[in-house]
Coordinates of C-alpha atoms in Angstrom, one line a residue:
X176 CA -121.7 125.1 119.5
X177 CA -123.9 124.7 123.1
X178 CA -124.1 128.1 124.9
X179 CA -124.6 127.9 128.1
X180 CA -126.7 130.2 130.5
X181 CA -123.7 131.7 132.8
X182 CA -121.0 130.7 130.6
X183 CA -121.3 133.2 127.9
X184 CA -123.2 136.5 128.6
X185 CA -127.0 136.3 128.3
X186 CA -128.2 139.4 126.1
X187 CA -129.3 141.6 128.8
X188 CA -126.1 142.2 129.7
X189 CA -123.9 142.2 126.9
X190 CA -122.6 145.6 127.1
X191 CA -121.3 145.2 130.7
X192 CA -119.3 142.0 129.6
X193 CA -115.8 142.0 129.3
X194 CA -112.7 139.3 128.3
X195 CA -110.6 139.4 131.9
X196 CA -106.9 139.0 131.2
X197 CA -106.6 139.8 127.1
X198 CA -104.9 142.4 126.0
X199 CA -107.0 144.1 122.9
X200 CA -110.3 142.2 123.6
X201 CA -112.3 144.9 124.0
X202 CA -116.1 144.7 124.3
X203 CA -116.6 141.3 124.5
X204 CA -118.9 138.7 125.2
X205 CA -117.7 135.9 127.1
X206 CA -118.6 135.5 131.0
X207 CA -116.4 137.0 133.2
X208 CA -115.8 133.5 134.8
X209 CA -113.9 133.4 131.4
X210 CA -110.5 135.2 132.4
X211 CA -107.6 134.5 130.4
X212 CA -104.2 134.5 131.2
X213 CA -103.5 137.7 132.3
X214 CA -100.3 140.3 129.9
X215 CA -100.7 138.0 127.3
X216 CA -102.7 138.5 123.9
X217 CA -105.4 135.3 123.1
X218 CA -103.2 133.4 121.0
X219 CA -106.7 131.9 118.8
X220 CA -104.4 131.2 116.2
X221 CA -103.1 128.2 118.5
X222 CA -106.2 126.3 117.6
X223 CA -105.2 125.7 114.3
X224 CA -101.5 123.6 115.3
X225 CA -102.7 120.5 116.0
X226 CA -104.9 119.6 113.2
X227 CA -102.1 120.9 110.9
X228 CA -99.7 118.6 113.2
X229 CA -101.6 115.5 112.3
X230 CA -102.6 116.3 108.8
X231 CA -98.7 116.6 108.0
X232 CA -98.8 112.6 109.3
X233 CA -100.9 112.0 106.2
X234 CA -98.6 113.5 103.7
X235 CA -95.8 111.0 103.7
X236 CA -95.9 107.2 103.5
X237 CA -96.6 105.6 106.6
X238 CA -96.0 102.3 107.7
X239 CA -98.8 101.5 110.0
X240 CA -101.3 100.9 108.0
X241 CA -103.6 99.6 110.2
X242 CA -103.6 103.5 111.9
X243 CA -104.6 105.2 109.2
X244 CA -108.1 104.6 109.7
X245 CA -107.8 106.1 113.2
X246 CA -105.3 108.8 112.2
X247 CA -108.1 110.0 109.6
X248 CA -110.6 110.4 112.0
X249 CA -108.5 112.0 114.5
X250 CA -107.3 114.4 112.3
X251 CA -110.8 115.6 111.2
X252 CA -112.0 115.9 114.7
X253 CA -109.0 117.9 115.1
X254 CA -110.2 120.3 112.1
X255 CA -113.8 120.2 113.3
X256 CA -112.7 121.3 116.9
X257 CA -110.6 123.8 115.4
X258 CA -113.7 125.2 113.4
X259 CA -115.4 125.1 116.7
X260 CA -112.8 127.7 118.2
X261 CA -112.8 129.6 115.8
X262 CA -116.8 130.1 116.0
X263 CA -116.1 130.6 119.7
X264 CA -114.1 133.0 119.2
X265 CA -116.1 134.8 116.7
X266 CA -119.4 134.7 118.9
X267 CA -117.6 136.2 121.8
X268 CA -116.6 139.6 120.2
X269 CA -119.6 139.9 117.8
X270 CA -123.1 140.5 118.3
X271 CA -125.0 137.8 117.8
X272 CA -128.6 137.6 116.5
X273 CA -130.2 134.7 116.3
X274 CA -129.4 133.3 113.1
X275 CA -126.0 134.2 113.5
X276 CA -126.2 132.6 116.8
X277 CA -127.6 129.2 115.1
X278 CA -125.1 129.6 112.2
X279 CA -122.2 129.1 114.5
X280 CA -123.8 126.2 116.7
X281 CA -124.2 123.9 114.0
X282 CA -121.4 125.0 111.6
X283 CA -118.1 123.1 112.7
X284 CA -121.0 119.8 113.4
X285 CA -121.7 120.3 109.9
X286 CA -118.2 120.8 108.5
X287 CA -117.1 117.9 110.5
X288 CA -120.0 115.3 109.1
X289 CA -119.3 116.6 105.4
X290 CA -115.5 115.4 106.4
X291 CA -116.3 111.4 107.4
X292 CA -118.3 111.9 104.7
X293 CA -115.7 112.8 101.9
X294 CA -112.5 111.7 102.7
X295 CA -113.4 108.6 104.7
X296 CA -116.4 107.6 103.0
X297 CA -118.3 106.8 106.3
X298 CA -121.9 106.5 106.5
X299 CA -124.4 110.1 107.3
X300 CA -125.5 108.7 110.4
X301 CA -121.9 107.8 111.5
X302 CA -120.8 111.2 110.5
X303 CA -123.2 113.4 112.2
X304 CA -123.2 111.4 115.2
X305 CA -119.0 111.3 115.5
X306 CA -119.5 115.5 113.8
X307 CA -121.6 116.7 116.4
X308 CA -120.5 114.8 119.6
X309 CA -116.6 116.0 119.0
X310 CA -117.1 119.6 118.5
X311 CA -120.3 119.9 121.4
X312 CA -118.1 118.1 123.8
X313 CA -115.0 120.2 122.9
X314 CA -116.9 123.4 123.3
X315 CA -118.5 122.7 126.7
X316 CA -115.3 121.2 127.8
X317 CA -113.5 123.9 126.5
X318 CA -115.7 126.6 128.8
X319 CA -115.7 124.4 131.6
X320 CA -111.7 124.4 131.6
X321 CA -112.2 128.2 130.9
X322 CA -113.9 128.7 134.4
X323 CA -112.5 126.1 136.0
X324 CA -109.0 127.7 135.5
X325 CA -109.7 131.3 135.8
X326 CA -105.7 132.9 134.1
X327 CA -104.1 129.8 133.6
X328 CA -104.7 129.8 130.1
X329 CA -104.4 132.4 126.9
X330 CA -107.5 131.5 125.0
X331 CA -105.7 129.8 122.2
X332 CA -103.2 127.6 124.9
X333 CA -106.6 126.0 126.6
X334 CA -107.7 125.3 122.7
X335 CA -104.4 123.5 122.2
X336 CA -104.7 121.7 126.0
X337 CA -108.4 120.3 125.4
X338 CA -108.0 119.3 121.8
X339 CA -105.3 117.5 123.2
X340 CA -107.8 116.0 125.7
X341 CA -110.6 115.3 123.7
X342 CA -108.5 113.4 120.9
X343 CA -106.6 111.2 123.4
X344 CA -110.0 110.3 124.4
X345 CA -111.6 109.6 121.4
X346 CA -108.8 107.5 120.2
X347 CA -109.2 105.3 123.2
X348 CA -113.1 105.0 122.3
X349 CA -111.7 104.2 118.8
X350 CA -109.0 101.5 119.8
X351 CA -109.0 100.2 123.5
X352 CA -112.1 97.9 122.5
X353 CA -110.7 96.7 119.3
X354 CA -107.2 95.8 120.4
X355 CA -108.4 94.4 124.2
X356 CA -111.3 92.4 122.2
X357 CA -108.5 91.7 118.9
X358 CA -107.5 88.0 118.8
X359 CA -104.1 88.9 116.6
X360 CA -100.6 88.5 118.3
X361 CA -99.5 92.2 119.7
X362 CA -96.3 93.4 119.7
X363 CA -94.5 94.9 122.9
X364 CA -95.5 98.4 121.7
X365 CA -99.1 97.3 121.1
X366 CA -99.7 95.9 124.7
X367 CA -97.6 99.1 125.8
X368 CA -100.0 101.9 124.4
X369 CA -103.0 99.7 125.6
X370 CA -101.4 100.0 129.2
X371 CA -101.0 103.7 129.2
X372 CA -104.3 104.4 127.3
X373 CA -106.2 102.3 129.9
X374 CA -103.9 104.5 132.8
X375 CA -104.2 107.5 131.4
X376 CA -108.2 107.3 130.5
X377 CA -108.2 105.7 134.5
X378 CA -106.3 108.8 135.9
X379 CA -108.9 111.0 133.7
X380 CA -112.4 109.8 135.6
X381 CA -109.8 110.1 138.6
X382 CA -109.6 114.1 138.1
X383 CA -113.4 114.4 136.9
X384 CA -114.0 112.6 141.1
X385 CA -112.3 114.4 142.6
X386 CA -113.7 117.7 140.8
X387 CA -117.1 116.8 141.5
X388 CA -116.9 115.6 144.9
X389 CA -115.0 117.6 147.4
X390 CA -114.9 114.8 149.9
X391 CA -112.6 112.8 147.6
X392 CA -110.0 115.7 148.2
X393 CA -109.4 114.4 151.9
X394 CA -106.4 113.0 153.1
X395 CA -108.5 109.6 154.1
X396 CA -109.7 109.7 150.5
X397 CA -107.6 110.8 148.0
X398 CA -104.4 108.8 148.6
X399 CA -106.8 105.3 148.6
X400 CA -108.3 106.5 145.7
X401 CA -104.7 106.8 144.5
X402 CA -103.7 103.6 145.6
X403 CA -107.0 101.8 143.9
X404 CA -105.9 103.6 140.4
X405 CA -102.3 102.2 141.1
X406 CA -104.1 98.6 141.3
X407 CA -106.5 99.1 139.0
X408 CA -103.9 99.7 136.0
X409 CA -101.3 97.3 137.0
X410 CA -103.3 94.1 137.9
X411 CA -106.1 94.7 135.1
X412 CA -106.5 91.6 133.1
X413 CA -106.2 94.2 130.0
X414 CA -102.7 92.4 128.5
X415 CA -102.2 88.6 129.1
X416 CA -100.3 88.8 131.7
X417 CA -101.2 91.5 133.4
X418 CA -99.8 94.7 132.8
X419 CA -97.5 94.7 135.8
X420 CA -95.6 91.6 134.7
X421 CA -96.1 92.6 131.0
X422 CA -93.8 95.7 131.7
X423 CA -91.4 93.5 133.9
X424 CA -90.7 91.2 131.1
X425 CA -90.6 94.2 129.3
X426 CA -87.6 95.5 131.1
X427 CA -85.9 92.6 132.4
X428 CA -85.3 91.4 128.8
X429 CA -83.1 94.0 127.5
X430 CA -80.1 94.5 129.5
X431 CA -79.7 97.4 127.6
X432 CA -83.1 98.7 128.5
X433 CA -81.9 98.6 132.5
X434 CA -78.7 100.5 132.0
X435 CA -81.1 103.3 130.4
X436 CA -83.2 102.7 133.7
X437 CA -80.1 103.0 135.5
X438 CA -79.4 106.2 133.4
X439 CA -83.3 107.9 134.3
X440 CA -82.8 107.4 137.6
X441 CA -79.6 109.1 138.0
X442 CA -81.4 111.9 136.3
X443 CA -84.7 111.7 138.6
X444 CA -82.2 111.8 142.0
X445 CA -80.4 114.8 140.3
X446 CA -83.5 116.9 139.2
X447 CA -84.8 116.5 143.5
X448 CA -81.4 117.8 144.2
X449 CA -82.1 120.9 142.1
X450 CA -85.3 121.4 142.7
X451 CA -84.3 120.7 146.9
X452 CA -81.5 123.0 146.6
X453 CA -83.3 125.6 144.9
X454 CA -85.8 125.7 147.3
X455 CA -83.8 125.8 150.3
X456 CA -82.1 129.5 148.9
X457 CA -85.8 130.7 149.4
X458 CA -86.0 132.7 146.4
X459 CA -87.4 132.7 143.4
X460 CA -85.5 131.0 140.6
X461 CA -83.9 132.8 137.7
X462 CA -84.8 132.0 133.9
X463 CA -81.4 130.3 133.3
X464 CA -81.6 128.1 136.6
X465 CA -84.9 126.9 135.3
X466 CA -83.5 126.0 132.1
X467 CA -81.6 123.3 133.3
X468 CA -84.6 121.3 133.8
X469 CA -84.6 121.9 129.3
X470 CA -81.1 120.5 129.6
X471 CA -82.2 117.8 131.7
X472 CA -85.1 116.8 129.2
X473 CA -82.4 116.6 126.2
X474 CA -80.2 114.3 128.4
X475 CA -83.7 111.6 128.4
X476 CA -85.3 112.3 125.6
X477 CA -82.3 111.7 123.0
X478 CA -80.9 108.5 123.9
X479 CA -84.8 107.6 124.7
X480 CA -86.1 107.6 121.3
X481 CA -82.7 107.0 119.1
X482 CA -82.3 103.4 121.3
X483 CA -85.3 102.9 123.5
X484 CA -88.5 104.6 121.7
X485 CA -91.0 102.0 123.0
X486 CA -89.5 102.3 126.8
X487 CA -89.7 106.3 126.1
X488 CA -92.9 106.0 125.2
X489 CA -94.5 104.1 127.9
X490 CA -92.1 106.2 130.5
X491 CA -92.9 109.6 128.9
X492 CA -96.9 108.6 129.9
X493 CA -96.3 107.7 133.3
X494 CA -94.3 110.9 134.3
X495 CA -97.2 112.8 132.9
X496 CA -99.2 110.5 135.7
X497 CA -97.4 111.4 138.0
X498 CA -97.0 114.9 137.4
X499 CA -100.8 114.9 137.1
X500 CA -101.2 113.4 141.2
X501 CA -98.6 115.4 142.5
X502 CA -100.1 118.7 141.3
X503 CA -103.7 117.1 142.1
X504 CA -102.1 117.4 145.6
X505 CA -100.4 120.4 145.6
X506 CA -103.6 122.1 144.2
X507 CA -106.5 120.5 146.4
X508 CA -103.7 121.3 149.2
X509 CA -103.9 117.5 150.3
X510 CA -101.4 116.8 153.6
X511 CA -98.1 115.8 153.9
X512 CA -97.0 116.9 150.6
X513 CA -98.7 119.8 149.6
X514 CA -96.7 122.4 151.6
X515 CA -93.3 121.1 149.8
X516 CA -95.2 121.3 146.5
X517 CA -96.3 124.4 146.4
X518 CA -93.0 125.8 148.4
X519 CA -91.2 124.1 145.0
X520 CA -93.8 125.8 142.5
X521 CA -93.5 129.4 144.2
X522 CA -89.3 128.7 143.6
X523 CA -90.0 127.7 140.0
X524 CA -92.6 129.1 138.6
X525 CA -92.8 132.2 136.3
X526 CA -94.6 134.6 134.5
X527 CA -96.8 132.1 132.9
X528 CA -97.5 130.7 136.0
X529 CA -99.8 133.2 136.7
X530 CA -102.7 130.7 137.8
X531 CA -103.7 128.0 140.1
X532 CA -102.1 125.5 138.0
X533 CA -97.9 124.8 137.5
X534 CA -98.2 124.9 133.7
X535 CA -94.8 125.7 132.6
X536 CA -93.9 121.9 133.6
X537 CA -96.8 119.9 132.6
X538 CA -95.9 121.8 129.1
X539 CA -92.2 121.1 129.0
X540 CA -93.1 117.5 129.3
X541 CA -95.8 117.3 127.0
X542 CA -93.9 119.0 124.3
X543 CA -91.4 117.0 124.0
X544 CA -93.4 113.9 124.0
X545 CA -96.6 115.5 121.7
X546 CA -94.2 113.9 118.6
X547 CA -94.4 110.4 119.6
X548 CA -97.7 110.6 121.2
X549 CA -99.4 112.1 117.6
X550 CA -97.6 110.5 114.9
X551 CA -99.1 107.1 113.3
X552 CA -96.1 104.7 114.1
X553 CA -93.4 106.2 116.3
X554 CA -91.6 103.4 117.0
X555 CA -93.0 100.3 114.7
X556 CA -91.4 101.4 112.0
X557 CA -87.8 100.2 112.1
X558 CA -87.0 100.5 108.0
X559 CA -88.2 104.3 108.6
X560 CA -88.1 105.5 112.1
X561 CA -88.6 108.9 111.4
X562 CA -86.6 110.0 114.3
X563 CA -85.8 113.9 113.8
X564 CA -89.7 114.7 114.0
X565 CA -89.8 113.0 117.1
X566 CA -87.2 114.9 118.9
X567 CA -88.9 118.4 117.4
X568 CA -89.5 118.7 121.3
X569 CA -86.2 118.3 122.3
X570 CA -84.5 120.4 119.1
X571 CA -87.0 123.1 119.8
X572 CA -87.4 123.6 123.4
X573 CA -84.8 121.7 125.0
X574 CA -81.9 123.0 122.9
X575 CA -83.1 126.2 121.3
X576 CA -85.1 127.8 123.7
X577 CA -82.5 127.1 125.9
X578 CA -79.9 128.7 124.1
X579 CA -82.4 131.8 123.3
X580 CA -82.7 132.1 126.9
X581 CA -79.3 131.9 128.0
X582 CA -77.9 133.8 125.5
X583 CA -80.6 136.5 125.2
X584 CA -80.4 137.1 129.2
X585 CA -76.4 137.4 128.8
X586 CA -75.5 138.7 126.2
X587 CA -78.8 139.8 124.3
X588 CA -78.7 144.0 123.5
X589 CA -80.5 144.5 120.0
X590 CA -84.0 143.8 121.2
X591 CA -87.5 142.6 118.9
X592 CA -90.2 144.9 118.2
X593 CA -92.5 144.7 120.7
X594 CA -91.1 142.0 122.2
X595 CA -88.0 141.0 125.0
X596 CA -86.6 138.9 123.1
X597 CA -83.1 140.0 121.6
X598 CA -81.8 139.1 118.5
X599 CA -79.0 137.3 119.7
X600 CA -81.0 135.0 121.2
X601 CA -82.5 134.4 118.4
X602 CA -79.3 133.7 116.6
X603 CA -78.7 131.3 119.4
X604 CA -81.4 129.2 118.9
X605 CA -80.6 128.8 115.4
X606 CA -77.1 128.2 115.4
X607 CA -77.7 125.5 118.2
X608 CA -80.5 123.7 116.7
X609 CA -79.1 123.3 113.5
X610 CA -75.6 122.4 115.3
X611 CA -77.4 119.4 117.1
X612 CA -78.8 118.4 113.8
X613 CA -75.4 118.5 112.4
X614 CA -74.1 116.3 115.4
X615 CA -77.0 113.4 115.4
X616 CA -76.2 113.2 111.5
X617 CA -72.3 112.6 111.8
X618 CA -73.1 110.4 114.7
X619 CA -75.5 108.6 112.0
X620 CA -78.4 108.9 114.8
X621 CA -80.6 110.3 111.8
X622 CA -80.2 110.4 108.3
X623 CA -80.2 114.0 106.6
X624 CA -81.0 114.0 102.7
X625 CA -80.4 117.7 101.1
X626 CA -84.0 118.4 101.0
X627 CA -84.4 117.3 105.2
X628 CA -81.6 119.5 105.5
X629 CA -83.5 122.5 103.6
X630 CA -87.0 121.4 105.8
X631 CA -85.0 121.9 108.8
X632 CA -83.7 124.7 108.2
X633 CA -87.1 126.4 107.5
X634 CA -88.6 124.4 110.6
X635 CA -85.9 126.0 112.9
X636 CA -86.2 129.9 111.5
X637 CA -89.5 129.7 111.8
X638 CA -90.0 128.5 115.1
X639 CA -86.8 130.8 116.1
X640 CA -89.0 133.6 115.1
X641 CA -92.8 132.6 116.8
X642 CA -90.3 132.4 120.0
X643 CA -89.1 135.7 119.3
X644 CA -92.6 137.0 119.0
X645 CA -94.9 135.0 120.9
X646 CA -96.0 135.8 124.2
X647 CA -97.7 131.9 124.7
X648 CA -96.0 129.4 126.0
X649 CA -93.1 128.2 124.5
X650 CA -92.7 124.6 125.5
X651 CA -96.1 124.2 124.2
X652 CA -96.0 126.0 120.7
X653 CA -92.5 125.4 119.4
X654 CA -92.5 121.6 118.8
X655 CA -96.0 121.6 117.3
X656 CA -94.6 124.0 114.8
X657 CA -91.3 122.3 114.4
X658 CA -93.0 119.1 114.1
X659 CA -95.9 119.8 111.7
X660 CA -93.1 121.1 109.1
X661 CA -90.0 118.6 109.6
X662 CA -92.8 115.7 109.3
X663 CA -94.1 117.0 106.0
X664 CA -90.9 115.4 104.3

């Protein structure tokens, strides 16, 4: 783990040095360019949901066998980055002595090169080089996002957020070259996921520009750098043809495809009309107005991956590019937009809002897509499609938390230990999520064996619980945690 000077407290001042914005921290030693998200406790144990996420991928047969390679390694990076946080965390509220100090640098390195070594019987040389690069880059890019992003982020939230990042990017260093370079025929999904890895990775050196050179945040700047991204990705000679007419053929050849078009669309008009209308009351919003944006989510996320996963899939990337450039301009304040941006995130935004950064969005999105985007074959596998673990977003955020929410704010008077939450919310969120269950099963959308029916029911008590406890953010947590145990089956 690389400690750098500035970043974490040198020893001359350790005493003086404090964790900003975590309740309990005590004497700590991070910098106090560190500051977590403020009324909220660090939430390290966050660090540990993804790898668990992708191990439970490895416990059940899975058809793409040509992923499990990848899936392997990803999912010890995962555990090595975790290992890494954990360290982190351990360094910053213990003195450290030297020894100590090297112990934890080169531990998760270690743990991770013992891993490629054992279970994927790769060479030493690949294994400390893959060990060591993961869990230094995650570490430094972990601090940087710290600073970066002073109270955006509980400790364990940013863990989640850039082991996200670094995985998504060591999977394209793992496939892009293979598959562009691949002579073997490549199914619609295939050139799909090579379209929105190349976009995404794109939109990635995009955000590192425009953080290291402020001139790129000018209106004569940014939007042609936006427009060369929007060029770059479409008329690349990645996919034969190129991906812009490789995602019209796409379309155009399912007529049912274009009613489901048809169907987003609808949805996109009607979410600018809330979001328009909200805006224009000049206030802010109240917790069950916002939850129609959860209700919204169910409505496209449902039909999406029962009928049109691979569509989903590709769409459910570029929203998240979009979302990504819109709050690139509401947050570097870039002209014409930004005023209406920011007018629309002061309307919506909450308590875990509390940074520079609209979070609460970017996570409702990317929890209810995580599913699709971390399991092995999410829609290659028509004999098994393994749908309920890819809704976990939906069943979890977009129809329990909902109902928790609703209900608790109405009707909710027997209340948590230290927590708001009520225990008829709770109930709520229970009730509902195994009644939608019930509903895709009679409507044969997924097929529920008694001991699916018995993983469910634990998956939705305890995530029903973590919500009635946690204080981090919901529509990241839940569907990790309703995933990683409704997958293990």
């Amino acid at each position: 783990m690389v400690i750098e000077e500035g970043d974490i407290g040198t020893e001359s001042s350790e005493d003086d040095l404090l964790v900003k914005g975590v309740s309990g921290a005590g004497n700590g030693r991070a910098s106090a360019a560190i500051v977590g998200r403020p009324n909220t406790s660090p939430g390290y144990w966050l660090c540990m949901l993804l790898p668990l996420a992708l191990a439970s991928n490895l416990v059940h047969k899975v058809r793409c066998t040509e992923n499990i390679s990848t899936h392997g390694m990803l999912t010890i990076a995962a555990v090595g980055m975790c290992v890494e946080s954990l360290c982190f965390f351990l360094y910053i509220f213990c003195k450290a002595g030297l020894l100590l100090k090297l112990l934890i640098a080169f531990v998760p390195g270690l743990i991770t090169t013992l891993l490629y070594k054992a279970l994927l019987q790769q060479p030493w040389s690949y294994g400390l080089f893959w060990g060591f690069v993961t869990t230094f880059s995650y570490q430094n890019s972990y601090v940087r996002v710290m600073r970066a992003c002073p109270a955006c982020f509980s400790f364990g939230e940013a863990a989640v957020l850039v082991q996200g990042l670094m995985l998504f990017i060591l999977n394209v260093i793992l496939k892009l070259p293979n598959t562009l370079f691949s002579n073997q025929i490549r199914s619609d999904f295939d050139d799909l996921n090579v379209i929105m890895m190349f976009a995404l990775f794109y939109l990635f050196a995009v955000c590192c520009l425009l953080a290291a050179a402020n001139i790129l945040r000018t209106t004569v700047c940014f939007y042609p750098l936006i427009f060369l991204f929007a060029i770059t990705v479409t008329c690349s000679p990645i996919t034969n043809p190129i991906p812009l007419i490789t995602l019209l053929n796409f379309i155009l050849k399912d007529k049912a495809r274009l009613n489901m078009i048809y169907f987003y669309i609808a949805l996109v008009v009607l979410t600018f009309l809330a979001v328009w209308w909200e805006t224009s009351q000049e206030g802010k919003a109240t917790t069950r107005v916002r939850k129609i944006f959860h209700l919204l989510i169910v409505l496209v996320y449902i039909p999406g991956v029962v009928y049109q996963c691979t569509f989903l899939y590709i769409a459910s990337g570029v929203a998240f590019a979009i979302f990504t450039i819109l709050e690139l301009i509401r947050v570097f304040n870039i002209p014409p937009w930004s005023i209406t941006l920011c007018r629309a995130f002061t309307s919506f935004s909450d308590e875990k809002d509390a940074g520079i950064l609209a979070l609460t969005p970017f996570c409702l999105l990317i929890g209810c897509s995580l599913p699709m985007w971390i399991s092995t074959c999410p829609c290659g596998a028509s004999d098994d499609p393994r749908i309920l673990p890819l809704l976990s977003g939906v069943l979890s955020i977009g129809i329990g938390d909902t109902a928790a929410s609703w209900v608790g704010s109405k009707f909710g008077r027997i209340r948590w230990r230290n927590s708001d939450k009520s225990l008829e919310g709770t109930l709520a969120f229970i009730v509902t999520t195994l009644l939608a269950i019930l509903l895709l099963n009679l409507f044969s959308l997924i097929s529920m064996s008694a001991l699916k029916w018995f993983t469910a029911g634990i998956a939705t008590l305890a995530t029903a619980l973590i919500e009635a406890q946690t204080d981090q953010i919901d529509n990241l947590t839940l569907p990790i945690i309703f995933y990683t145990i409704v997958n293990t089956i």
